[in-house]
Amino acid sequence: MAAADSPSTALRRRDLCSRGIRLAGKMRADVVDLLDIYVEQQGLDASASVAAVEGVPLAAVERWDEQTGTQRLLENLAAYRAFRALLAQMLEEQREQLGEADAGLGRALAAVLLQVSAFAYHLEELLRLESRGIPGEEGDGPPPPPRLSLFEQKLRGLGVLRELAQWAVRSARDLRQLAKPSPATGTAPGLAESP
Amino acid sequence: DSNVQYERVGADVTMKCGSMDWDAAVTWTVNGTDIDESHLNGSYLILKNVELSQSGQYSCYEGSSWHLKYQTYLRVGTPPKEPVLMCRSNNYPKGFYCSWHLPTPTYIPNTFNISVIHGTKDMVCEKDAVPKNRCHIRYLQLFSTVKYKVTLTVTNPLGKNFTTLTFDEFAIVKPDPPESVVAKPVPNNPRRLEVSWQNPSSWPDPESFPLKFFLRYRPLILDQWQHVELSDGTSHTITDAYAGKEYIIQVAAKDNDIGTWSDWSVAVHATPWTEEPKHLTTEAQITETTSASTSSFMAPPTTKICDKGAVVGSGAVAVCWTAGLVMAAYSVLFI
């Protein structure tokens, strides 16, 4: 049975959603710029196909329009937590490879990592608002992946950034869905408990 | 017996009269008209370097009995050139459509076959009844980085050709132009025009997938467009229009986040509000001449001095001295 939102909850949700949409928009723009820098600095072909990399959350989803609000928030949160770890790893690898020689790329990576962390936190806020338990992060995260060659690392990085760019678009759409008021009860669609 | 024979333009065609011997006496006709014997080699009909105009029904009759011994319908044409294929999503996120055509006609029937692959998955592109060379596909997945590969093969009796398009989900998103564009003058505002429009009706969910807009406008007499990008809303007030000048205005749309701009909407025309011409109370009464603009009218003489803020229509000699000297400057511009 759905509990009607208090007006302040509805307002807070709308506010969080609008800010989240703006965050996602900025994040996407920065990731797209970062992709250009990354491709150039790593000597990659921008149109290279990258096979799905293990551990990189795919933005692709079937029946997106049928998802509930809770599903959207949980999937987004899981994704951005994973990206947080992946980007941190990329930053580490990049420092190992190039030291301080490529501060520009390092700075750009760090800036995106910061936005990803901020967005993850933002999603946690939205989940708290729905009185949803926030899933704990799995211990220290997944076991460290096998050591990749330099070239494999670069391709993986490309895959990570491309998928993150997709997620940023998806997240903005997800938050817009969340922000839509439900006509009858005033709750956001999909956030009600299923009977 | 009757059949169809396809031949390329420029080919040399030899037709045998069924099972008749080479030296049999025969008569050939095309579409009922006798063919001159000079085209015959024995009983064979020889057509050298065939042209399109030579398409038709060819019949061969035995000389004396006038029995029909052979008949064929000759169709002269060409094998297909590489087809032109285009795919676009104007109804994101529902799906996309692909349409195609041949750059040059073949003059004979062609069959088109389209295949759509997304990663390893084959998708079915459902053919539209109208227009004919078009099919549509529903997205099964959204936000995928995996590219779509569309291959169109065209086949006819003389040959085959194909083309392939590879694209990702976001790249082909291009809405239809905005609809119902309306531009109106604003009363008592000689430099304003109010423009409003609607989302294209083909865009299924503007609330979740909002569009942003690009407005362009210029006076008819100038070539340079002014541009305004609008991130939300379906209206805009132009505040720097030249007084009394007819404007042409267009709007384009784009998804807020992905894809490309639509084509420009149908153009609308509007002229900003102008005050009715008045007679001034000066010693030499200066009569307003009708302006060159489309909105000309003769007002009855009054004794009023020009109202504050009013700019007289183009072609007028009088200048209104008001609190804003800038008004005078604009008037001078239009002399």
Coordinates of C-alpha atoms in Angstrom, one line a residue:
Chain A
M1 CA 0.0 0.0 0.0
A2 CA 1.4 3.3 -1.0
A3 CA 1.9 6.0 1.7
A4 CA 1.3 9.4 0.3
D5 CA 4.3 11.7 0.3
S6 CA 4.4 14.6 2.7
P7 CA 4.6 17.8 0.8
S8 CA 8.1 18.4 2.2
T9 CA 9.2 15.0 1.1
A10 CA 7.9 15.6 -2.4
L11 CA 9.6 19.0 -2.5
R12 CA 12.9 17.6 -1.3
R13 CA 12.7 14.8 -3.8
R14 CA 12.1 17.2 -6.7
D15 CA 14.9 19.4 -5.5
L16 CA 17.3 16.5 -5.2
C17 CA 16.2 15.3 -8.6
S18 CA 16.8 18.7 -10.3
R19 CA 20.2 19.0 -8.7
G20 CA 21.0 15.5 -9.6
I21 CA 20.0 16.1 -13.2
R22 CA 22.3 19.1 -13.4
L23 CA 25.1 17.1 -11.8
A24 CA 24.6 14.3 -14.3
G25 CA 24.7 16.8 -17.2
K26 CA 27.9 18.4 -16.0
M27 CA 29.4 15.0 -15.3
R28 CA 28.6 13.8 -18.8
A29 CA 30.1 16.9 -20.4
D30 CA 33.3 16.4 -18.4
V31 CA 33.5 12.7 -19.2
V32 CA 33.1 13.5 -22.9
D33 CA 36.0 16.0 -22.7
L34 CA 38.0 13.5 -20.7
L35 CA 37.4 10.8 -23.3
D36 CA 38.9 13.1 -25.9
I37 CA 42.0 13.8 -23.8
Y38 CA 42.3 10.1 -22.8
V39 CA 42.1 8.9 -26.4
E40 CA 44.7 11.3 -27.5
Q41 CA 47.1 10.8 -24.6
Q42 CA 46.9 7.1 -24.7
G43 CA 47.3 6.9 -28.4
L44 CA 44.1 5.1 -29.0
D45 CA 41.7 5.2 -32.0
A46 CA 38.5 6.9 -30.9
S47 CA 36.4 4.6 -32.9
A48 CA 38.0 1.4 -31.5
S49 CA 35.4 -1.2 -30.4
V50 CA 36.0 -2.3 -26.8
A51 CA 34.5 -5.5 -25.7
A52 CA 32.4 -5.4 -22.5
V53 CA 34.9 -5.3 -19.7
E54 CA 34.4 -7.3 -16.5
G55 CA 33.5 -5.2 -13.6
V56 CA 32.3 -2.2 -15.7
P57 CA 28.6 -1.7 -15.1
L58 CA 26.7 -1.5 -18.4
A59 CA 24.2 1.3 -18.8
A60 CA 22.3 -0.8 -21.4
V61 CA 18.9 -1.8 -20.0
E62 CA 15.8 -3.5 -21.3
R63 CA 12.3 -2.3 -20.5
W64 CA 13.8 0.9 -19.0
D65 CA 10.4 2.6 -19.0
E66 CA 9.0 -0.2 -16.7
Q67 CA 11.5 0.2 -14.0
T68 CA 10.3 1.3 -10.6
G69 CA 11.9 4.4 -8.9
T70 CA 13.6 2.2 -6.4
Q71 CA 15.2 0.0 -9.1
R72 CA 16.5 3.1 -10.8
L73 CA 18.1 4.5 -7.7
L74 CA 19.6 1.1 -6.7
E75 CA 21.0 0.4 -10.1
N76 CA 22.4 3.9 -10.4
L77 CA 24.0 3.7 -7.0
A78 CA 25.6 0.3 -7.7
A79 CA 27.0 1.7 -11.0
Y80 CA 28.5 4.9 -9.6
R81 CA 30.1 3.0 -6.7
A82 CA 31.7 0.7 -9.2
F83 CA 32.9 3.7 -11.3
R84 CA 34.3 5.3 -8.2
A85 CA 36.5 2.2 -7.7
L86 CA 37.4 1.9 -11.4
L87 CA 38.3 5.5 -11.8
A88 CA 40.5 5.4 -8.7
Q89 CA 42.2 2.4 -10.2
M90 CA 42.7 4.2 -13.5
L91 CA 44.2 7.2 -11.7
E92 CA 46.6 4.9 -9.9
E93 CA 47.6 3.1 -13.1
Q94 CA 48.0 6.4 -14.9
R95 CA 50.3 7.7 -12.2
E96 CA 52.4 4.5 -12.3
Q97 CA 52.7 4.7 -16.1
L98 CA 53.4 8.3 -16.6
G99 CA 54.3 9.7 -13.2
E100 CA 53.8 13.4 -13.3
A101 CA 54.5 13.6 -17.0
D102 CA 50.8 13.8 -17.8
A103 CA 49.3 16.0 -15.1
G104 CA 46.5 17.1 -17.4
L105 CA 45.0 13.7 -17.8
G106 CA 45.5 13.0 -14.1
R107 CA 43.7 16.2 -13.1
A108 CA 40.8 15.5 -15.5
L109 CA 40.5 11.9 -14.2
A110 CA 40.5 13.2 -10.6
A111 CA 37.9 15.8 -11.3
V112 CA 35.5 13.2 -12.8
L113 CA 36.2 10.9 -9.9
L114 CA 35.1 13.6 -7.6
Q115 CA 31.9 14.1 -9.5
V116 CA 31.2 10.4 -9.5
S117 CA 31.6 10.3 -5.8
A118 CA 29.4 13.3 -5.4
F119 CA 26.7 11.7 -7.5
A120 CA 26.8 8.5 -5.6
Y121 CA 26.3 10.4 -2.4
H122 CA 23.4 12.3 -4.0
L123 CA 21.8 9.0 -4.9
E124 CA 22.2 7.8 -1.3
E125 CA 20.4 11.0 -0.2
L126 CA 17.5 10.1 -2.6
L127 CA 17.3 6.6 -1.2
R128 CA 17.3 7.9 2.4
L129 CA 14.4 10.1 1.5
E130 CA 12.5 7.0 0.4
S131 CA 13.4 5.5 3.8
R132 CA 15.2 2.8 1.9
G133 CA 18.1 1.0 3.4
I134 CA 21.2 2.0 1.6
P135 CA 23.0 -1.2 0.5
G136 CA 26.4 -1.6 2.1
E137 CA 29.4 -1.5 -0.1
E138 CA 30.9 -5.0 -0.4
G139 CA 33.8 -5.0 2.1
D140 CA 36.9 -3.9 0.2
G141 CA 35.2 -4.2 -3.2
P142 CA 35.8 -7.0 -5.7
P143 CA 39.1 -8.9 -5.7
P144 CA 41.8 -7.0 -7.6
P145 CA 41.6 -7.9 -11.3
P146 CA 44.5 -9.8 -12.9
R147 CA 47.4 -7.6 -13.9
L148 CA 46.7 -6.3 -17.4
S149 CA 49.2 -5.3 -20.0
L150 CA 49.6 -1.6 -20.6
F151 CA 47.6 -1.8 -23.8
E152 CA 44.8 -3.8 -22.1
Q153 CA 44.8 -1.2 -19.4
K154 CA 44.3 1.6 -21.9
L155 CA 41.5 -0.2 -23.7
R156 CA 39.8 -0.9 -20.4
G157 CA 40.0 2.7 -19.5
L158 CA 38.4 3.6 -22.8
G159 CA 35.6 1.1 -22.0
V160 CA 35.1 2.6 -18.5
L161 CA 34.8 6.1 -19.7
R162 CA 32.5 5.3 -22.6
E163 CA 30.2 3.4 -20.3
L164 CA 30.3 6.2 -17.7
A165 CA 29.3 8.7 -20.4
Q166 CA 26.2 6.5 -21.2
W167 CA 25.4 6.2 -17.5
A168 CA 25.5 10.0 -17.1
V169 CA 22.8 10.3 -19.8
R170 CA 20.8 7.4 -18.3
S171 CA 20.9 8.9 -14.8
A172 CA 19.5 12.2 -16.0
R173 CA 16.6 10.3 -17.6
D174 CA 16.1 8.2 -14.5
L175 CA 16.0 11.2 -12.3
R176 CA 13.5 12.9 -14.6
Q177 CA 11.3 9.8 -14.3
L178 CA 11.7 10.0 -10.5
A179 CA 10.8 13.6 -10.4
K180 CA 7.5 13.1 -12.2
P181 CA 4.6 13.5 -9.7
S182 CA 2.2 10.6 -9.7
P183 CA -1.3 11.9 -10.5
A184 CA -3.3 10.3 -7.7
T185 CA -1.3 10.1 -4.6
G186 CA 1.4 12.6 -5.2
T187 CA 4.1 9.9 -4.8
A188 CA 6.7 9.6 -7.4
P189 CA 5.9 6.8 -9.8
G190 CA 7.4 3.5 -8.9
L191 CA 8.5 4.4 -5.4
A192 CA 5.4 2.9 -3.8
E193 CA 5.7 -0.5 -2.3
S194 CA 4.3 -3.1 -4.6
P195 CA 1.2 -4.8 -3.2
Chain B
D1 CA 5.4 -19.4 -74.6
S2 CA 5.6 -16.2 -72.8
N3 CA 8.3 -15.2 -70.4
V4 CA 10.3 -12.2 -69.2
Q5 CA 13.8 -11.5 -70.3
Y6 CA 16.0 -9.0 -68.6
E7 CA 18.9 -7.4 -70.4
R8 CA 21.3 -4.6 -69.6
V9 CA 21.3 -1.4 -71.4
G10 CA 23.9 -1.5 -74.2
A11 CA 23.9 -5.3 -74.3
D12 CA 23.6 -7.3 -77.6
V13 CA 20.6 -9.5 -77.5
T14 CA 19.9 -12.5 -79.7
M15 CA 16.5 -14.1 -79.6
K16 CA 15.8 -17.5 -81.0
C17 CA 12.4 -18.3 -82.4
G18 CA 11.7 -21.2 -80.0
S19 CA 12.7 -24.5 -81.5
M20 CA 12.6 -23.2 -85.1
D21 CA 15.7 -23.9 -87.3
W22 CA 18.0 -21.1 -88.0
D23 CA 17.0 -21.1 -91.7
A24 CA 13.3 -21.1 -91.0
A25 CA 11.2 -18.4 -92.4
V26 CA 9.8 -16.3 -89.5
T27 CA 8.4 -12.9 -88.8
W28 CA 9.2 -11.0 -85.6
T29 CA 7.0 -8.4 -84.1
V30 CA 7.5 -6.0 -81.2
N31 CA 4.3 -4.9 -79.5
G32 CA 2.4 -6.0 -82.5
T33 CA 4.5 -4.2 -85.1
D34 CA 6.6 -6.1 -87.6
I35 CA 10.3 -5.9 -87.2
D36 CA 12.4 -5.1 -90.3
E37 CA 14.3 -8.1 -91.7
S38 CA 17.6 -6.2 -91.4
H39 CA 17.5 -7.1 -87.7
L40 CA 17.4 -10.8 -88.5
N41 CA 20.1 -13.3 -88.8
G42 CA 18.2 -16.2 -90.3
S43 CA 15.4 -16.7 -87.8
Y44 CA 17.3 -15.1 -85.0
L45 CA 16.4 -11.6 -84.0
I46 CA 19.5 -9.6 -83.3
L47 CA 19.3 -6.4 -81.2
K48 CA 22.6 -4.6 -80.8
N49 CA 23.3 -2.2 -78.0
V50 CA 19.8 -2.3 -76.6
E51 CA 18.2 0.8 -75.4
L52 CA 15.5 1.3 -72.7
S53 CA 13.0 2.1 -75.4
Q54 CA 13.4 -1.3 -76.9
S55 CA 11.6 -2.9 -73.9
G56 CA 8.4 -4.6 -75.1
Q57 CA 6.7 -7.8 -76.1
Y58 CA 8.6 -9.7 -78.8
S59 CA 6.8 -12.4 -80.8
C60 CA 8.0 -14.7 -83.4
Y61 CA 5.6 -16.3 -86.0
E62 CA 6.2 -19.1 -88.4
G63 CA 6.4 -17.6 -91.9
S64 CA 3.5 -19.3 -93.7
S65 CA 1.2 -20.5 -91.0
W66 CA 1.6 -17.5 -88.8
H67 CA 1.7 -19.7 -85.8
L68 CA 3.1 -18.1 -82.7
K69 CA 6.3 -19.9 -82.0
Y70 CA 7.9 -17.8 -79.4
Q71 CA 7.1 -14.9 -77.2
T72 CA 9.0 -13.0 -74.6
Y73 CA 8.7 -9.7 -72.8
L74 CA 12.0 -7.9 -73.0
R75 CA 12.8 -5.6 -70.2
V76 CA 15.9 -3.5 -70.6
G77 CA 17.4 -2.1 -67.4
T78 CA 20.5 -1.8 -65.3
P79 CA 21.9 -3.6 -62.3
P80 CA 21.4 -1.6 -59.1
K81 CA 24.0 1.0 -58.0
E82 CA 24.9 1.2 -54.3
P83 CA 21.7 2.2 -52.5
V84 CA 21.4 5.2 -50.3
L85 CA 20.4 4.3 -46.7
M86 CA 19.5 6.6 -43.8
C87 CA 18.5 5.7 -40.3
R88 CA 17.1 8.1 -37.8
S89 CA 15.3 8.2 -34.5
N90 CA 12.6 10.9 -34.4
N91 CA 10.6 9.2 -31.7
Y92 CA 13.3 8.4 -29.1
P93 CA 13.3 6.4 -27.0
K94 CA 10.7 4.2 -28.8
G95 CA 12.8 3.2 -31.7
F96 CA 14.2 4.3 -35.1
Y97 CA 13.4 4.0 -38.8
C98 CA 15.6 3.4 -41.8
S99 CA 14.7 4.6 -45.3
W100 CA 16.5 4.0 -48.6
H101 CA 16.4 4.7 -52.3
L102 CA 18.5 4.0 -55.3
P103 CA 20.6 6.9 -56.7
T104 CA 19.6 6.1 -60.2
P105 CA 16.6 4.1 -61.5
T106 CA 17.1 0.6 -62.8
Y107 CA 13.9 0.5 -64.9
I108 CA 13.3 -3.1 -63.7
P109 CA 11.8 -4.4 -60.5
N110 CA 14.1 -4.4 -57.4
T111 CA 13.9 -6.2 -54.2
F112 CA 15.2 -4.7 -51.0
N113 CA 16.3 -6.7 -48.0
I114 CA 17.3 -5.1 -44.8
S115 CA 19.1 -6.6 -41.8
V116 CA 19.7 -5.0 -38.4
I117 CA 22.3 -6.4 -36.0
H118 CA 22.8 -5.1 -32.5
G119 CA 26.0 -6.8 -31.2
T120 CA 25.2 -10.4 -31.8
K121 CA 21.5 -10.0 -31.8
D122 CA 19.5 -10.0 -35.0
M123 CA 16.6 -7.5 -35.0
V124 CA 13.6 -7.3 -37.2
C125 CA 13.0 -4.1 -39.1
E126 CA 9.2 -4.0 -39.9
K127 CA 8.5 -2.6 -43.3
D128 CA 6.1 0.3 -43.4
A129 CA 3.2 0.2 -45.8
V130 CA 3.7 3.9 -46.6
P131 CA 6.2 5.0 -47.6
K132 CA 7.4 1.9 -49.2
N133 CA 11.1 2.1 -48.8
R134 CA 11.1 2.4 -45.1
C135 CA 11.1 0.1 -42.1
H136 CA 11.0 0.7 -38.3
I137 CA 12.4 -1.0 -35.3
R138 CA 11.6 -0.8 -31.6
Y139 CA 14.5 -0.4 -29.2
L140 CA 14.8 -3.4 -27.0
Q141 CA 17.6 -1.9 -25.0
L142 CA 18.4 1.7 -24.1
F143 CA 21.7 3.4 -23.3
S144 CA 23.7 0.7 -25.0
T145 CA 27.2 1.4 -26.2
V146 CA 27.0 -1.5 -28.6
K147 CA 26.6 -0.2 -32.1
Y148 CA 23.8 -1.1 -34.5
K149 CA 24.8 -2.4 -38.0
V150 CA 22.2 -2.0 -40.7
T151 CA 22.8 -3.7 -44.1
L152 CA 20.6 -3.0 -47.0
T153 CA 20.8 -5.3 -50.0
V154 CA 19.1 -4.5 -53.3
T155 CA 18.7 -7.2 -55.9
N156 CA 17.3 -7.3 -59.4
P157 CA 17.5 -9.8 -62.3
L158 CA 20.6 -8.0 -63.6
G159 CA 22.6 -7.7 -60.4
K160 CA 23.0 -6.9 -56.7
N161 CA 24.4 -4.3 -54.5
F162 CA 24.4 -3.3 -50.9
T163 CA 25.4 -0.7 -48.3
T164 CA 26.0 -0.8 -44.6
L165 CA 25.5 1.8 -41.9
T166 CA 27.0 1.5 -38.4
F167 CA 25.9 3.8 -35.6
D168 CA 25.2 4.0 -31.9
E169 CA 21.9 4.7 -30.3
F170 CA 22.5 8.3 -29.5
A171 CA 24.0 9.4 -32.8
I172 CA 20.9 8.9 -34.9
V173 CA 18.5 10.8 -32.6
K174 CA 17.1 13.7 -34.6
P175 CA 13.6 15.0 -33.7
D176 CA 11.1 16.3 -36.3
P177 CA 11.0 20.1 -36.5
P178 CA 8.8 22.0 -34.0
E179 CA 5.2 22.4 -35.0
S180 CA 2.6 25.2 -35.0
V181 CA 5.2 28.0 -34.9
V182 CA 3.4 31.3 -34.4
A183 CA 4.9 34.8 -34.3
K184 CA 2.9 37.8 -33.2
P185 CA 3.6 41.4 -32.7
V186 CA 3.4 42.7 -29.1
P187 CA 1.0 45.7 -28.8
N188 CA 2.7 49.0 -28.1
N189 CA 6.2 47.3 -28.5
P190 CA 7.7 48.2 -31.8
R191 CA 10.8 46.1 -31.3
R192 CA 9.2 42.9 -30.0
L193 CA 7.9 39.8 -31.5
E194 CA 6.4 36.9 -29.5
V195 CA 7.2 33.5 -30.9
S196 CA 5.6 30.3 -29.7
W197 CA 5.7 26.7 -30.9
Q198 CA 5.0 23.1 -29.9
N199 CA 7.0 20.0 -29.5
P200 CA 6.9 17.8 -32.6
S201 CA 4.0 15.4 -32.3
S202 CA 6.2 12.5 -33.2
W203 CA 8.3 13.0 -30.0
P204 CA 6.7 10.6 -27.6
D205 CA 7.7 11.8 -24.1
P206 CA 8.9 15.4 -23.9
E207 CA 8.6 15.4 -20.1
S208 CA 11.1 12.7 -19.6
F209 CA 13.1 13.4 -22.7
P210 CA 12.9 17.2 -22.9
L211 CA 13.8 19.1 -26.1
K212 CA 15.8 22.2 -26.3
F213 CA 15.3 24.7 -29.1
F214 CA 17.1 27.0 -31.5
L215 CA 15.4 30.0 -32.8
R216 CA 16.6 32.0 -35.8
Y217 CA 15.2 35.2 -37.2
R218 CA 16.1 38.0 -39.6
P219 CA 14.3 40.8 -41.3
L220 CA 13.5 39.9 -44.9
I221 CA 15.7 42.6 -46.2
L222 CA 18.8 41.2 -44.5
D223 CA 20.7 38.0 -45.0
Q224 CA 22.2 37.6 -41.6
W225 CA 20.3 35.5 -39.1
Q226 CA 20.1 36.1 -35.4
H227 CA 20.2 33.0 -33.2
V228 CA 18.9 32.2 -29.8
E229 CA 19.3 28.8 -28.0
L230 CA 16.6 28.0 -25.5
S231 CA 17.0 25.2 -23.0
D232 CA 13.4 25.0 -22.0
G233 CA 10.0 26.4 -22.7
T234 CA 8.2 26.6 -26.1
S235 CA 8.1 30.4 -26.4
H236 CA 10.4 33.3 -26.7
T237 CA 10.1 37.1 -27.1
I238 CA 12.4 38.7 -29.6
T239 CA 13.3 42.1 -28.2
D240 CA 15.6 43.5 -30.8
A241 CA 13.5 43.5 -33.9
Y242 CA 13.9 46.4 -36.3
A243 CA 10.8 48.5 -36.0
G244 CA 8.4 48.1 -38.9
K245 CA 10.4 45.4 -40.7
E246 CA 8.9 42.1 -41.7
Y247 CA 10.7 39.2 -40.1
I248 CA 11.2 35.6 -41.0
I249 CA 11.4 33.2 -38.1
Q250 CA 12.2 29.5 -37.8
V251 CA 12.7 27.1 -34.9
A252 CA 14.7 23.8 -34.6
A253 CA 14.6 21.2 -31.9
K254 CA 17.1 18.8 -30.3
D255 CA 17.1 16.3 -27.5
N256 CA 18.6 18.0 -24.4
D257 CA 21.4 15.5 -24.1
I258 CA 21.9 13.5 -27.3
G259 CA 21.7 13.4 -31.1
T260 CA 21.5 16.3 -33.6
W261 CA 19.3 19.2 -34.4
S262 CA 16.1 18.8 -36.3
D263 CA 15.6 20.5 -39.7
W264 CA 14.2 24.0 -39.4
S265 CA 10.5 24.4 -38.9
V266 CA 8.3 25.9 -41.5
A267 CA 9.1 29.7 -41.7
V268 CA 6.7 32.2 -40.2
H269 CA 6.5 35.9 -41.0
A270 CA 5.7 38.7 -38.7
T271 CA 6.1 42.4 -38.4
P272 CA 6.5 44.2 -35.0
W273 CA 3.7 46.5 -33.9
T274 CA 3.9 50.0 -35.3
E275 CA 1.9 52.9 -34.1
E276 CA -0.6 54.3 -36.6
P277 CA 0.9 57.3 -38.5
K278 CA -0.2 60.6 -37.0
H279 CA -0.1 64.2 -38.2
L280 CA 2.2 66.4 -36.1
T281 CA 1.3 69.8 -34.9
T282 CA 4.2 71.7 -36.5
E283 CA 4.0 74.9 -38.4
A284 CA 4.3 73.2 -41.7
Q285 CA 2.0 70.3 -41.4
I286 CA 4.0 67.2 -42.4
T287 CA 1.7 64.5 -43.8
E288 CA 2.9 61.0 -43.2
T289 CA 3.6 59.2 -46.4
T290 CA 2.5 55.6 -46.5
S291 CA 5.5 53.4 -45.6
A292 CA 7.1 50.8 -47.8
S293 CA 6.3 48.1 -45.3
T294 CA 3.4 45.7 -45.7
S295 CA 1.4 47.3 -42.9
S296 CA 0.5 50.7 -44.4
F297 CA -2.5 52.6 -43.4
M298 CA -3.8 56.2 -43.5
A299 CA -4.7 57.5 -40.1
P300 CA -7.0 60.5 -39.7
P301 CA -5.2 63.7 -38.9
T302 CA -4.7 64.4 -35.2
T303 CA -3.3 67.3 -33.3
K304 CA -1.3 65.0 -31.0
I305 CA 2.4 65.0 -30.9
C306 CA 4.0 61.6 -31.3
D307 CA 3.6 59.5 -28.2
K308 CA 6.5 58.8 -26.0
G309 CA 8.2 55.6 -27.1
A310 CA 6.6 55.5 -30.5
V311 CA 8.7 55.2 -33.6
V312 CA 7.1 56.2 -36.8
G313 CA 7.1 53.7 -39.7
S314 CA 9.8 53.7 -42.2
G315 CA 9.8 56.4 -44.9
A316 CA 8.5 59.0 -42.6
V317 CA 10.3 62.3 -42.2
A318 CA 9.2 63.2 -38.8
V319 CA 11.3 62.4 -35.8
C320 CA 9.7 62.0 -32.3
W321 CA 11.6 63.7 -29.6
T322 CA 10.9 61.8 -26.5
A323 CA 12.7 61.1 -23.3
G324 CA 14.7 58.5 -25.1
L325 CA 17.0 60.1 -27.7
V326 CA 17.8 56.6 -28.8
M327 CA 14.4 56.5 -30.5
A328 CA 15.6 59.3 -32.8
A329 CA 18.7 57.3 -33.7
Y330 CA 16.5 54.3 -34.7
S331 CA 14.3 56.6 -36.8
V332 CA 17.3 57.9 -38.7
L333 CA 18.3 54.3 -39.5
F334 CA 15.1 53.8 -41.4
I335 CA 15.1 56.8 -43.6

